[in-house]
Tab-separated table of C-alpha atoms and ligand atoms in Angstrom:
chain	number	residue	atom	x	y	z
A	2	MET	CA	2.217	-45.594	-12.883
A	3	ILE	CA	0.441	-42.868	-14.893
A	4	ASN	CA	-2.523	-43.007	-12.423
A	5	GLN	CA	0.033	-42.852	-9.445
A	6	ILE	CA	1.409	-39.642	-10.728
A	7	LYS	CA	-2.149	-38.220	-11.304
A	8	GLN	CA	-2.950	-39.062	-7.981
A	9	LEU	CA	0.012	-37.580	-6.504
A	10	LYS	CA	-0.644	-34.128	-8.417
A	11	SER	CA	-4.204	-33.539	-7.330
A	12	LYS	CA	-2.914	-34.543	-3.486
A	13	ALA	CA	-0.332	-32.103	-3.419
A	14	LEU	CA	-1.875	-29.441	-5.359
A	15	GLU	CA	-4.780	-29.592	-2.978
A	16	GLN	CA	-2.240	-29.616	-0.089
A	17	ILE	CA	-0.971	-26.312	-1.224
A	18	ASN	CA	-4.242	-24.764	-1.755
A	19	GLN	CA	-4.846	-25.312	2.257
A	20	ILE	CA	-1.698	-24.019	3.236
A	21	LYS	CA	-1.446	-20.953	5.436
A	22	ASN	CA	2.234	-20.373	6.258
A	23	LYS	CA	5.642	-20.373	4.982
A	24	ALA	CA	7.219	-23.269	7.101
A	25	ASP	CA	4.350	-25.657	5.856
A	26	LEU	CA	5.062	-24.902	2.209
A	27	ASP	CA	8.194	-25.659	2.619
A	28	LYS	CA	7.451	-28.834	4.235
A	29	VAL	CA	5.150	-29.760	1.258
A	30	TRP	CA	7.754	-29.163	-1.512
A	31	ARG	CA	9.924	-31.356	0.599
A	32	GLN	CA	7.353	-33.889	0.533
A	33	TYR	CA	6.891	-34.037	-2.907
A	34	LEU	CA	9.981	-32.694	-4.861
A	35	GLY	CA	12.772	-33.152	-2.092
A	36	ARG	CA	15.788	-34.723	-3.638
A	37	GLN	CA	16.029	-37.536	-1.079
A	38	ASN	CA	12.659	-38.663	-0.240
A	39	GLY	CA	10.363	-36.713	-2.343
A	40	LYS	CA	7.225	-38.842	-3.486
A	41	LEU	CA	7.548	-37.545	-6.986
A	42	THR	CA	11.331	-37.762	-7.311
A	43	LYS	CA	11.055	-41.346	-6.299
A	44	LEU	CA	8.783	-42.021	-8.862
A	45	LEU	CA	11.059	-40.250	-11.186
A	46	ARG	CA	13.759	-42.546	-10.195
A	47	GLY	CA	11.792	-45.501	-11.106
A	48	LEU	CA	11.535	-44.402	-14.784
A	49	LYS	CA	14.537	-46.407	-15.542
A	50	ASP	CA	12.713	-49.900	-15.258
A	51	LEU	CA	10.063	-49.076	-17.465
A	52	SER	CA	9.934	-50.153	-21.146
A	53	VAL	CA	11.144	-48.380	-23.955
A	54	LYS	CA	7.875	-47.751	-25.092
A	55	GLU	CA	6.389	-46.496	-21.891
A	56	LYS	CA	9.442	-44.528	-20.810
A	57	PRO	CA	8.916	-41.141	-22.890
A	58	LYS	CA	5.160	-41.090	-22.180
A	59	VAL	CA	5.311	-41.344	-18.214
A	60	GLY	CA	8.447	-39.511	-18.146
A	61	SER	CA	6.958	-36.302	-20.079
A	62	LEU	CA	3.813	-36.472	-17.617
A	63	ALA	CA	5.942	-36.948	-14.495
A	64	ASN	CA	8.077	-33.600	-15.303
A	65	GLN	CA	4.844	-31.774	-16.401
A	66	VAL	CA	3.500	-32.373	-12.880
A	67	LYS	CA	6.641	-31.557	-11.076
A	68	GLN	CA	6.477	-28.164	-12.879
A	69	GLU	CA	3.015	-27.575	-12.034
A	70	ILE	CA	3.471	-28.451	-8.137
A	71	ASN	CA	6.521	-25.958	-8.358
A	72	GLN	CA	4.005	-23.387	-10.249
A	73	ALA	CA	1.512	-23.977	-7.485
A	74	ILE	CA	4.157	-23.423	-4.826
A	75	ASP	CA	5.549	-20.146	-6.217
A	76	ILE	CA	1.892	-18.674	-6.519
A	77	LYS	CA	1.180	-19.756	-3.027
A	78	ARG	CA	4.541	-18.155	-1.771
A	79	GLN	CA	3.626	-14.805	-3.478
A	80	GLU	CA	0.114	-14.935	-2.121
A	81	LEU	CA	1.453	-15.496	1.450
A	82	PHE	CA	3.936	-12.319	1.041
A	83	SER	CA	2.005	-9.874	-0.743
A	84	SER	CA	0.823	-6.656	0.891
A	85	GLY	CA	-2.711	-7.863	1.381
A	86	SER	CA	-1.131	-11.196	3.054
A	87	LYS	CA	-2.778	-12.167	6.609
A	88	VAL	CA	0.440	-13.652	7.771
A	89	LYS	CA	0.985	-12.691	11.388
A	90	SER	CA	4.567	-12.723	11.448
A	91	GLU	CA	4.809	-10.573	8.542
A	92	THR	CA	2.518	-7.707	9.409
A	93	LEU	CA	3.939	-4.213	10.327
A	94	ASP	CA	3.685	-2.493	13.597
A	95	PHE	CA	2.836	1.064	12.824
A	96	THR	CA	3.033	2.131	16.657
A	97	LEU	CA	6.660	1.539	16.667
A	98	PRO	CA	8.943	4.674	17.006
A	99	GLY	CA	10.399	5.967	13.291
A	100	LYS	CA	13.854	6.534	12.339
A	101	LYS	CA	15.171	9.718	13.527
A	102	VAL	CA	16.068	12.074	10.671
A	103	GLU	CA	19.603	14.192	11.707
A	104	LEU	CA	19.871	17.715	11.121
A	105	GLY	CA	23.115	18.808	9.446
A	106	HIS	CA	25.080	22.069	9.860
A	107	LEU	CA	27.431	24.026	8.047
A	108	HIS	CA	30.935	22.919	7.622
A	109	PRO	CA	33.361	25.001	9.808
A	110	LEU	CA	34.921	26.298	6.616
A	111	THR	CA	31.450	27.380	5.223
A	112	GLN	CA	30.631	29.171	8.532
A	113	GLY	CA	34.248	30.784	8.372
A	114	LYS	CA	33.412	32.021	4.871
A	115	GLN	CA	30.243	33.327	5.908
A	116	MET	CA	31.708	34.954	8.992
A	117	ALA	CA	34.391	36.546	6.921
A	118	ALA	CA	31.919	38.020	4.441
A	119	ASP	CA	29.606	39.519	7.277
A	120	ILE	CA	32.622	41.487	8.719
A	121	PHE	CA	34.049	42.681	5.406
A	122	LEU	CA	30.490	43.589	4.183
A	123	SER	CA	30.102	45.760	7.547
A	124	MET	CA	33.109	47.535	6.754
A	125	GLY	CA	32.033	48.521	3.147
A	126	PHE	CA	33.444	45.930	0.881
A	127	GLU	CA	31.993	44.451	-1.934
A	128	ILE	CA	32.048	40.596	-1.671
A	129	LEU	CA	33.062	38.497	-4.877
A	130	GLU	CA	34.262	34.961	-5.642
A	131	GLY	CA	35.956	34.811	-9.043
A	132	PRO	CA	36.950	31.875	-11.456
A	133	GLU	CA	38.833	28.823	-9.812
A	134	PHE	CA	39.768	28.004	-13.671
A	135	GLU	CA	42.221	30.369	-14.367
A	136	THR	CA	44.580	31.646	-17.125
A	137	ASP	CA	48.307	32.036	-16.729
A	138	TYR	CA	47.656	35.649	-17.682
A	139	TYR	CA	45.666	36.524	-14.754
A	140	ASN	CA	47.289	34.202	-12.463
A	141	PHE	CA	50.672	35.204	-12.913
A	142	GLU	CA	51.684	37.519	-16.019
A	143	ALA	CA	49.319	40.336	-15.125
A	144	LEU	CA	50.437	40.040	-11.379
A	145	ASN	CA	54.020	40.719	-12.545
A	146	ILE	CA	55.066	37.155	-12.650
A	147	PRO	CA	56.406	36.792	-15.741
A	148	LYS	CA	57.351	33.104	-17.318
A	149	GLY	CA	60.488	31.856	-15.778
A	150	HIS	CA	60.047	33.917	-12.687
A	151	PRO	CA	61.475	32.252	-9.336
A	152	SER	CA	58.120	32.841	-7.579
A	153	ARG	CA	56.462	30.703	-9.833
A	154	ASP	CA	57.999	27.386	-8.091
A	155	MET	CA	56.167	28.688	-4.645
A	156	TRP	CA	52.581	29.046	-6.531
A	157	ASP	CA	53.325	25.781	-8.564
A	158	THR	CA	49.627	24.354	-9.383
A	159	PHE	CA	47.652	22.045	-11.733
A	160	TYR	CA	47.787	22.767	-15.370
A	161	ILE	CA	45.454	21.948	-18.278
A	162	LYS	CA	47.242	21.261	-21.567
A	163	SER	CA	45.532	23.803	-23.714
A	164	LYS	CA	46.661	26.793	-25.843
A	165	LYS	CA	45.554	29.499	-23.335
A	166	GLY	CA	47.457	27.710	-20.785
A	167	GLU	CA	44.857	27.592	-17.905
A	168	LEU	CA	45.317	26.193	-14.699
A	169	LEU	CA	43.767	26.009	-11.200
A	170	ARG	CA	44.399	29.384	-9.637
A	171	THR	CA	46.891	29.127	-6.756
A	172	HIS	CA	45.615	32.483	-5.215
A	173	THR	CA	42.495	34.762	-5.179
A	174	SER	CA	45.089	37.809	-6.561
A	175	PRO	CA	43.820	37.332	-10.131
A	176	MET	CA	40.625	39.077	-9.301
A	177	GLN	CA	42.799	42.533	-8.606
A	178	ILE	CA	43.224	42.628	-12.186
A	179	ARG	CA	39.790	41.360	-13.346
A	180	VAL	CA	38.092	43.735	-11.250
A	181	MET	CA	40.322	46.692	-11.904
A	182	GLU	CA	39.994	45.997	-15.852
A	183	LYS	CA	36.083	46.911	-15.052
A	184	LYS	CA	35.978	49.282	-12.645
A	185	LYS	CA	37.667	52.617	-11.735
A	186	PRO	CA	38.534	53.751	-8.145
A	187	PRO	CA	37.478	53.978	-5.480
A	188	LEU	CA	37.572	50.297	-4.911
A	189	LYS	CA	37.062	48.149	-1.775
A	190	VAL	CA	36.529	44.492	-2.653
A	191	CYS	CA	36.814	41.151	-0.801
A	192	VAL	CA	36.927	37.820	-2.724
A	193	ILE	CA	36.544	34.475	-0.779
A	194	GLY	CA	37.181	31.520	-2.883
A	195	LYS	CA	39.047	28.418	-3.597
A	196	CYS	CA	42.593	27.985	-4.432
A	197	PHE	CA	44.714	25.086	-5.507
A	198	ARG	CA	48.824	24.497	-5.088
A	199	HIS	CA	50.889	21.324	-5.939
A	200	GLU	CA	51.912	20.806	-2.452
A	201	ALA	CA	53.214	18.226	-0.367
A	202	THR	CA	50.663	18.454	2.479
A	203	ASP	CA	51.529	18.533	6.030
A	204	ALA	CA	49.851	19.896	9.320
A	205	SER	CA	49.534	23.470	7.945
A	206	HIS	CA	49.768	22.790	4.321
A	207	GLU	CA	46.720	21.472	1.942
A	208	HIS	CA	46.641	21.310	-2.046
A	209	THR	CA	43.083	22.552	-1.760
A	210	PHE	CA	42.286	25.709	0.748
A	211	TYR	CA	40.331	29.053	0.676
A	212	HIS	CA	41.710	32.609	0.429
A	213	ILE	CA	40.151	35.928	1.810
A	214	GLU	CA	41.481	38.519	-0.825
A	215	GLY	CA	40.811	42.036	-0.131
A	216	PHE	CA	42.023	45.335	-1.814
A	217	VAL	CA	41.115	48.874	-1.583
A	218	VAL	CA	42.179	51.184	-4.285
A	219	ASP	CA	41.819	55.115	-4.168
A	220	GLU	CA	44.071	58.307	-3.974
A	221	GLU	CA	46.031	58.414	-0.624
A	222	ILE	CA	45.605	54.887	0.355
A	223	SER	CA	48.659	53.760	2.840
A	224	VAL	CA	50.063	50.891	4.872
A	225	ALA	CA	48.502	52.436	8.056
A	226	ASN	CA	45.144	51.574	6.457
A	227	LEU	CA	46.092	48.073	5.682
A	228	ILE	CA	47.231	47.616	8.843
A	229	TYR	CA	44.092	49.024	10.626
A	230	THR	CA	41.665	46.942	8.146
A	231	LEU	CA	43.459	43.605	8.882
A	232	LYS	CA	43.359	44.281	12.795
A	233	THR	CA	39.734	45.195	12.698
A	234	PHE	CA	38.648	42.199	10.855
A	235	LEU	CA	40.728	39.960	12.821
A	236	ASN	CA	39.487	41.205	16.210
A	237	ALA	CA	35.773	40.743	14.829
A	238	LEU	CA	36.407	37.292	13.770
A	239	PHE	CA	37.829	36.173	17.154
A	240	LYS	CA	35.641	38.551	19.132
A	241	THR	CA	39.080	39.603	21.157
A	242	GLU	CA	42.309	41.399	20.833
A	243	VAL	CA	44.246	39.242	18.691
A	244	LYS	CA	48.123	39.034	18.849
A	245	ILE	CA	49.892	39.317	15.342
A	246	ARG	CA	53.180	40.419	14.154
A	247	VAL	CA	53.741	41.796	10.660
A	248	ARG	CA	57.206	40.733	8.662
A	249	PRO	CA	58.666	42.453	5.799
A	250	SER	CA	58.092	39.713	2.683
A	251	TYR	CA	58.287	39.821	-1.009
A	252	PHE	CA	55.608	39.588	-3.382
A	253	PRO	CA	56.075	40.543	-7.186
A	254	PHE	CA	52.595	42.373	-7.135
A	255	THR	CA	53.011	44.706	-4.048
A	256	GLU	CA	55.978	46.943	-2.889
A	257	PRO	CA	56.463	46.936	-0.035
A	258	SER	CA	55.194	43.450	0.808
A	259	PHE	CA	54.573	42.034	4.379
A	260	GLU	CA	53.640	38.623	5.719
A	261	VAL	CA	51.263	38.840	9.084
A	262	ASP	CA	51.604	35.536	11.796
A	263	PHE	CA	49.123	34.810	14.585
A	264	ALA	CA	50.562	33.634	17.762
A	265	CYS	CA	49.590	29.980	17.640
A	266	LEU	CA	46.469	29.452	19.693
A	267	ASN	CA	46.941	25.688	19.133
A	268	CYS	CA	50.297	25.358	21.524
A	269	GLY	CA	49.844	28.875	23.196
A	270	GLY	CA	53.064	29.891	21.442
A	271	LYS	CA	55.053	26.962	22.804
A	272	GLY	CA	55.683	25.364	19.615
A	273	CYS	CA	53.964	22.366	17.894
A	274	PRO	CA	53.341	20.789	14.404
A	275	VAL	CA	51.020	23.765	13.409
A	276	CYS	CA	53.198	26.545	14.050
A	277	SER	CA	56.419	24.146	12.684
A	278	GLN	CA	57.539	24.629	16.460
A	279	THR	CA	58.188	28.360	16.104
A	280	GLY	CA	55.081	29.906	18.083
A	281	TRP	CA	53.715	31.636	15.115
A	282	VAL	CA	51.420	30.749	12.215
A	283	GLU	CA	51.885	32.528	9.017
A	284	ILE	CA	48.060	33.591	7.943
A	285	LEU	CA	48.557	36.239	5.045
A	286	GLY	CA	50.410	37.978	2.788
A	287	ALA	CA	49.842	41.615	2.026
A	288	GLY	CA	51.223	44.872	0.499
A	289	MET	CA	50.653	48.002	-1.209
A	290	ILE	CA	49.628	47.120	-4.987
A	291	HIS	CA	52.551	47.489	-7.234
A	292	PRO	CA	52.520	50.302	-9.903
A	293	GLU	CA	53.165	47.610	-12.638
A	294	VAL	CA	49.853	45.802	-11.606
A	295	PHE	CA	47.781	49.243	-11.740
A	296	LYS	CA	49.826	49.459	-15.638
A	297	GLN	CA	48.345	46.037	-16.185
A	298	ALA	CA	44.858	47.385	-15.457
A	299	GLY	CA	45.028	50.320	-17.404
A	300	TYR	CA	45.173	53.105	-14.446
A	301	ILE	CA	46.545	56.372	-14.853
A	302	LYS	CA	50.000	56.423	-13.400
A	303	GLU	CA	50.619	57.578	-9.842
A	304	LYS	CA	47.056	58.708	-9.339
A	305	TYR	CA	46.005	55.828	-7.295
A	306	THR	CA	47.341	53.929	-4.300
A	307	GLY	CA	45.980	50.721	-2.997
A	308	PHE	CA	46.523	47.945	-0.623
A	309	ALA	CA	45.994	44.164	-0.988
A	310	PHE	CA	46.294	41.125	1.387
A	311	GLY	CA	45.464	37.462	0.815
A	312	ILE	CA	44.672	35.646	4.146
A	313	GLY	CA	44.511	31.761	4.203
A	314	LEU	CA	41.064	30.992	5.709
A	315	ASP	CA	41.500	27.429	6.591
A	316	ARG	CA	44.496	28.365	8.706
A	317	LEU	CA	42.316	31.326	10.471
A	318	ILE	CA	39.798	28.746	11.388
A	319	MET	CA	42.336	26.283	12.596
A	320	MET	CA	43.220	29.123	14.962
A	321	LYS	CA	39.550	29.513	16.080
A	322	HIS	CA	38.613	26.359	17.144
A	323	LYS	CA	42.093	25.276	18.097
A	324	ILE	CA	42.372	22.232	15.069
A	325	ASP	CA	45.883	20.640	15.098
A	326	ASP	CA	46.033	19.232	11.463
A	327	ILE	CA	44.496	21.509	8.263
A	328	ARG	CA	44.028	18.464	6.491
A	329	LEU	CA	41.056	17.433	8.712
A	330	LEU	CA	39.133	20.198	7.383
A	331	HIS	CA	38.924	18.573	4.003
A	332	SER	CA	38.651	14.776	5.342
A	333	SER	CA	34.938	14.461	5.518
A	334	ASP	CA	35.324	12.786	8.847
A	335	LEU	CA	31.803	13.376	10.347
A	336	ARG	CA	33.199	12.456	13.750
A	337	PHE	CA	35.468	15.808	13.161
A	338	ILE	CA	32.774	17.670	11.782
A	339	ARG	CA	29.943	17.241	14.269
A	340	GLN	CA	31.889	18.954	16.694
A	341	PHE	CA	31.537	22.383	15.196
B	420	FA5	C1	49.505	34.445	-1.495
B	420	FA5	O1	48.909	33.581	-2.161
B	420	FA5	C2	49.515	36.068	-2.219
B	420	FA5	N1	48.403	35.812	-2.985
B	420	FA5	C3	48.869	36.887	-0.927
B	420	FA5	C4	48.820	38.488	-1.346
B	420	FA5	C5	47.687	38.697	-1.852
B	420	FA5	C6	50.193	39.159	-1.099
B	420	FA5	C7	47.629	40.237	-1.756
B	420	FA5	C8	50.017	40.496	-1.349
B	420	FA5	C9	48.843	40.911	-1.719
B	420	FA5	P1	50.786	33.186	0.103
B	420	FA5	O2	51.278	31.936	-1.027
B	420	FA5	O3	52.012	33.475	1.176
B	420	FA5	O4	50.383	34.474	-0.753
B	420	FA5	O5	49.275	32.535	0.619
B	420	FA5	C10	48.367	33.381	1.525
B	420	FA5	C11	48.127	32.998	2.883
B	420	FA5	O6	47.433	31.230	2.139
B	420	FA5	C12	49.189	32.387	3.582
B	420	FA5	O7	49.757	33.110	4.451
B	420	FA5	C13	48.399	30.951	4.497
B	420	FA5	O8	47.720	31.418	5.352
B	420	FA5	C14	47.574	30.597	3.260
B	420	FA5	N2	48.288	29.216	2.557
B	420	FA5	C15	49.233	29.283	1.641
B	420	FA5	N3	49.528	28.080	1.150
B	420	FA5	C16	48.531	27.526	1.770
B	420	FA5	C17	48.550	25.999	1.641
B	420	FA5	N4	49.260	25.050	1.000
B	420	FA5	N5	47.578	25.287	2.595
B	420	FA5	C18	46.757	26.380	3.637
B	420	FA5	N6	46.994	27.582	3.403
B	420	FA5	C19	48.023	28.378	2.845
């Protein structure tokens, strides 16, 4: 039996050596080591009939040969599939066309940010961004919104448990104080940045959105300057005379305060989910800067006047592109984004 095993080994190794393709390699493996009819497998099955003395000797030789055949097959397989292989089925066709690399483009909100910045720059504004991670002081207190003030509910946000009471800013208005603390008038500032709110989202409300804050501080600034600035900006952005309406409103940091609505371009004023069936979409809050805000910033009493506004950029972009749900803007859905 020992001779039989040795002969089988040399035959198998010789066969493996001459193999040129994978199919033959599999065939040889089945021929010698196959579970049913493999030649070596069958020999191993006969071990049980040997004497107790012969069994260990023959058994260990047979196992050693099995390993050697397996090893030779593995080496051959690597040889056949390595880069230098001449196997026809595995060669590369370098004449095939390559994979097309798609060019991306800026997200509609980024395009909107850049357009807004360009327009305000052309009107002589300085463009800033400000921190998204704010303190309670700048987001509320310094803007005449003390603890317990009912308007805090409207600007509810995401709070961080810390001694300073940090939070994700609900608007860009904190930048009014931050800038005024550092600079004296005349000021002409535009802040474009992300805001966050603890919001039940719907077609026109998101928990994360952008504000364009503008403020001008000097002597003798009036509501007329505010309305003119807003109309000039909106006409430039939409490249046409836009229809807006100005309503009296309330903000603790402006007096008087206004809200400005846009005639809904999604439904043409007929009523839809975007405009809550009213035909109008609120796009910004504005007003004359409250004396209390000037006081917090350390400005001389009654020397300066100024206006401020906070525009919802996402809603502007919705109007510009007739987008019927604000949530699409942050959805990362390429089918949506590729349209712009
Ligand atoms: C403010 O945040 C004030 N800071 C605006 C302001 C600035 C007033 C300066 C006076 C002076 P308001 O909460 O209304 O105001 O938000 C301003 C605009 O942001 C809204 O008119 C709307 O266009 C947009 N906006 C508000 N909440 C959301 C929301 N959840 N999702 C999308 N846009 C929103």
